[in-house]
Amino acid sequence: MEAAICTLVSQFKTYAGKDGSASTLSKDEFHKLLTSQLPNYAKNFSSTGAIDALMGSLDENNDGELTFSEFWQLIGKLASQQGGFSQ
């Protein structure tokens, strides 16, 4: 599990900061991370608008960027779905 956590943090950092803050994902960075690192999940979103809506649902403070904690919500939901756990 430690390796998985390190990978998640590393990938977040790889995509964050290219459009501004090094500790958050912009809409463009989130879109790139989603389509590159979660391609099977991204297939559920047929348009940029759908990805923007997903980001909006995760963006708790409505600042237009995702912190790692906000992004982690998505990872938790995906892991729960994968494991067949109810939310």
Coordinates of N, CA and C in Angstrom, one line a residue:
M1 N 0.8 -1.2 0.0 CA 0.0 0.0 0.0 C 0.9 1.3 0.0
E2 N 2.0 1.2 0.6 CA 2.9 2.4 0.7 C 3.3 2.8 -0.7
A3 N 3.6 1.8 -1.6 CA 4.0 2.1 -3.0 C 2.8 2.8 -3.7
A4 N 1.6 2.3 -3.5 CA 0.5 2.9 -4.1 C 0.3 4.3 -3.7
I5 N 0.4 4.6 -2.4 CA 0.3 6.0 -1.9 C 1.4 6.9 -2.6
C6 N 2.6 6.4 -2.6 CA 3.7 7.1 -3.2 C 3.4 7.4 -4.7
T7 N 2.9 6.5 -5.4 CA 2.6 6.7 -6.8 C 1.5 7.7 -6.9
L8 N 0.4 7.7 -6.1 CA -0.6 8.7 -6.2 C -0.1 10.1 -5.9
V9 N 0.7 10.2 -4.9 CA 1.3 11.5 -4.6 C 2.2 12.0 -5.7
S10 N 3.0 11.1 -6.2 CA 4.0 11.5 -7.3 C 3.2 11.9 -8.5
Q11 N 2.2 11.2 -8.9 CA 1.4 11.6 -10.1 C 0.7 12.9 -9.9
F12 N 0.1 13.1 -8.7 CA -0.5 14.4 -8.5 C 0.5 15.5 -8.7
K13 N 1.7 15.4 -8.1 CA 2.7 16.4 -8.1 C 3.2 16.6 -9.6
T14 N 3.3 15.5 -10.4 CA 3.7 15.6 -11.7 C 2.8 16.5 -12.5
Y15 N 1.5 16.4 -12.3 CA 0.5 17.2 -13.1 C 0.2 18.6 -12.5
A16 N 0.3 18.7 -11.2 CA 0.1 20.0 -10.5 C 1.2 21.0 -10.7
G17 N 0.8 22.2 -10.8 CA 1.8 23.3 -10.8 C 2.2 23.8 -12.2
K18 N 1.8 23.1 -13.2 CA 2.1 23.5 -14.6 C 1.4 24.8 -15.0
D19 N 0.2 25.0 -14.4 CA -0.6 26.1 -14.7 C -0.7 27.1 -13.6
G20 N 0.1 27.0 -12.6 CA 0.0 27.9 -11.4 C 0.6 27.3 -10.2
S21 N -0.2 27.1 -9.2 CA 0.3 26.6 -7.9 C 0.8 25.2 -8.0
A22 N 1.9 24.9 -7.4 CA 2.5 23.6 -7.5 C 1.8 22.6 -6.6
S23 N 0.9 23.0 -5.8 CA 0.2 22.2 -4.9 C -1.3 21.9 -5.2
T24 N -1.7 22.4 -6.4 CA -3.1 22.2 -6.8 C -3.2 21.8 -8.3
L25 N -4.3 21.3 -8.7 CA -4.6 20.9 -10.1 C -5.5 22.0 -10.6
S26 N -5.2 22.6 -11.8 CA -6.1 23.4 -12.5 C -7.1 22.5 -13.3
K27 N -8.0 23.1 -13.9 CA -8.9 22.3 -14.8 C -8.2 21.6 -15.8
D28 N -7.3 22.2 -16.5 CA -6.5 21.6 -17.6 C -5.6 20.5 -17.0
E29 N -5.0 20.7 -15.9 CA -4.1 19.7 -15.3 C -4.9 18.5 -14.8
F30 N -6.1 18.8 -14.3 CA -7.0 17.7 -13.8 C -7.4 16.8 -15.0
H31 N -7.8 17.5 -16.1 CA -8.2 16.8 -17.3 C -7.1 15.9 -17.9
K32 N -5.9 16.5 -17.9 CA -4.7 15.7 -18.4 C -4.4 14.5 -17.5
L33 N -4.5 14.7 -16.2 CA -4.2 13.6 -15.2 C -5.3 12.5 -15.4
L34 N -6.6 13.0 -15.5 CA -7.7 12.0 -15.6 C -7.6 11.2 -16.8
T35 N -7.3 11.8 -18.0 CA -7.3 11.1 -19.2 C -6.0 10.2 -19.4
S36 N -4.9 10.7 -18.8 CA -3.7 9.9 -18.9 C -3.6 8.8 -17.8
Q37 N -3.9 9.1 -16.6 CA -3.7 8.1 -15.5 C -4.9 7.3 -15.1
L38 N -6.1 7.8 -15.5 CA -7.3 7.0 -15.2 C -8.1 6.9 -16.5
P39 N -7.6 6.4 -17.6 CA -8.2 6.4 -18.9 C -9.5 5.6 -18.9
N40 N -9.6 4.5 -18.2 CA -10.9 3.7 -18.1 C -12.0 4.5 -17.4
Y41 N -11.6 5.2 -16.4 CA -12.6 6.0 -15.7 C -13.0 7.2 -16.5
A42 N -12.0 7.8 -17.2 CA -12.3 9.0 -18.0 C -13.2 8.7 -19.2
K43 N -13.3 7.4 -19.6 CA -14.3 7.1 -20.7 C -15.7 7.4 -20.3
N44 N -16.0 7.5 -19.0 CA -17.3 7.8 -18.5 C -17.7 9.2 -18.8
F45 N -16.8 10.0 -19.1 CA -17.0 11.5 -19.3 C -16.7 11.8 -20.8
S46 N -17.8 12.0 -21.5 CA -17.8 12.2 -22.9 C -17.4 13.5 -23.4
S47 N -17.3 14.5 -22.5 CA -16.9 15.8 -22.9 C -16.1 16.6 -21.8
T48 N -15.5 17.6 -22.3 CA -14.8 18.5 -21.3 C -15.7 19.0 -20.3
G49 N -16.9 19.3 -20.6 CA -17.9 19.8 -19.7 C -18.2 18.8 -18.6
A50 N -18.3 17.6 -18.9 CA -18.5 16.5 -17.9 C -17.3 16.4 -17.0
I51 N -16.1 16.5 -17.5 CA -14.9 16.5 -16.6 C -14.9 17.7 -15.7
D52 N -15.3 18.9 -16.3 CA -15.4 20.1 -15.5 C -16.4 20.0 -14.4
A53 N -17.5 19.3 -14.7 CA -18.6 19.1 -13.6 C -18.0 18.2 -12.5
L54 N -17.3 17.1 -12.9 CA -16.7 16.2 -11.9 C -15.7 17.0 -11.0
M55 N -14.9 17.9 -11.7 CA -14.0 18.7 -10.9 C -14.7 19.6 -9.9
G56 N -15.8 20.2 -10.4 CA -16.6 21.1 -9.6 C -17.2 20.4 -8.4
S57 N -17.6 19.1 -8.6 CA -18.1 18.3 -7.4 C -17.1 18.0 -6.4
L58 N -15.8 18.0 -6.8 CA -14.7 17.7 -5.8 C -14.1 19.0 -5.2
D59 N -14.3 20.1 -5.9 CA -13.7 21.4 -5.5 C -14.5 22.0 -4.3
E60 N -14.2 21.6 -3.1 CA -15.0 22.0 -1.9 C -15.0 23.5 -1.7
N61 N -13.9 24.2 -1.9 CA -13.8 25.6 -1.6 C -14.1 26.5 -2.9
N62 N -14.5 25.8 -4.0 CA -14.9 26.5 -5.2 C -13.9 27.5 -5.7
D63 N -12.6 27.2 -5.6 CA -11.5 28.1 -6.1 C -11.1 27.7 -7.5
G64 N -11.7 26.7 -8.1 CA -11.3 26.4 -9.5 C -10.1 25.5 -9.6
E65 N -9.6 25.0 -8.5 CA -8.4 24.2 -8.4 C -8.7 23.1 -7.4
L66 N -8.0 21.9 -7.6 CA -8.1 20.8 -6.6 C -6.8 20.7 -5.8
T67 N -7.0 20.7 -4.5 CA -5.9 20.4 -3.6 C -5.8 18.8 -3.6
F68 N -4.7 18.3 -3.0 CA -4.5 16.9 -3.0 C -5.7 16.3 -2.2
S69 N -6.1 16.9 -1.1 CA -7.2 16.4 -0.3 C -8.5 16.3 -1.1
E70 N -8.8 17.3 -1.9 CA -10.0 17.3 -2.7 C -9.8 16.2 -3.8
F71 N -8.7 16.1 -4.4 CA -8.4 15.0 -5.4 C -8.6 13.6 -4.7
W72 N -8.1 13.5 -3.5 CA -8.2 12.2 -2.8 C -9.6 11.7 -2.7
Q73 N -10.6 12.6 -2.6 CA -12.0 12.2 -2.6 C -12.3 11.3 -3.8
L74 N -11.8 11.7 -5.0 CA -12.1 10.9 -6.2 C -11.4 9.5 -6.1
I75 N -10.2 9.5 -5.6 CA -9.5 8.2 -5.4 C -10.2 7.3 -4.5
G76 N -10.7 7.9 -3.4 CA -11.5 7.1 -2.4 C -12.8 6.5 -3.1
K77 N -13.5 7.3 -3.9 CA -14.7 6.8 -4.5 C -14.4 5.7 -5.5
L78 N -13.3 5.9 -6.3 CA -12.9 4.9 -7.3 C -12.5 3.6 -6.6
A79 N -11.7 3.7 -5.5 CA -11.3 2.5 -4.8 C -12.5 1.8 -4.2
S80 N -13.5 2.5 -3.7 CA -14.7 1.9 -3.1 C -15.5 1.2 -4.2
Q81 N -15.6 1.8 -5.4 CA -16.3 1.2 -6.5 C -15.6 -0.1 -6.9
Q82 N -14.3 0.0 -7.0 CA -13.5 -1.1 -7.5 C -13.6 -2.3 -6.5
G83 N -13.7 -2.0 -5.2 CA -13.8 -3.0 -4.2 C -15.2 -3.5 -3.9
G84 N -16.2 -2.9 -4.6 CA -17.5 -3.3 -4.3 C -18.1 -2.8 -3.0
F85 N -17.5 -1.8 -2.4 CA -17.9 -1.2 -1.1 C -19.0 -0.2 -1.4
S86 N -20.0 -0.1 -0.5 CA -21.0 0.9 -0.7 C -20.5 2.2 -0.1
Q87 N -21.1 3.3 -0.6 CA -20.7 4.6 -0.1 C -21.8 5.2 0.8

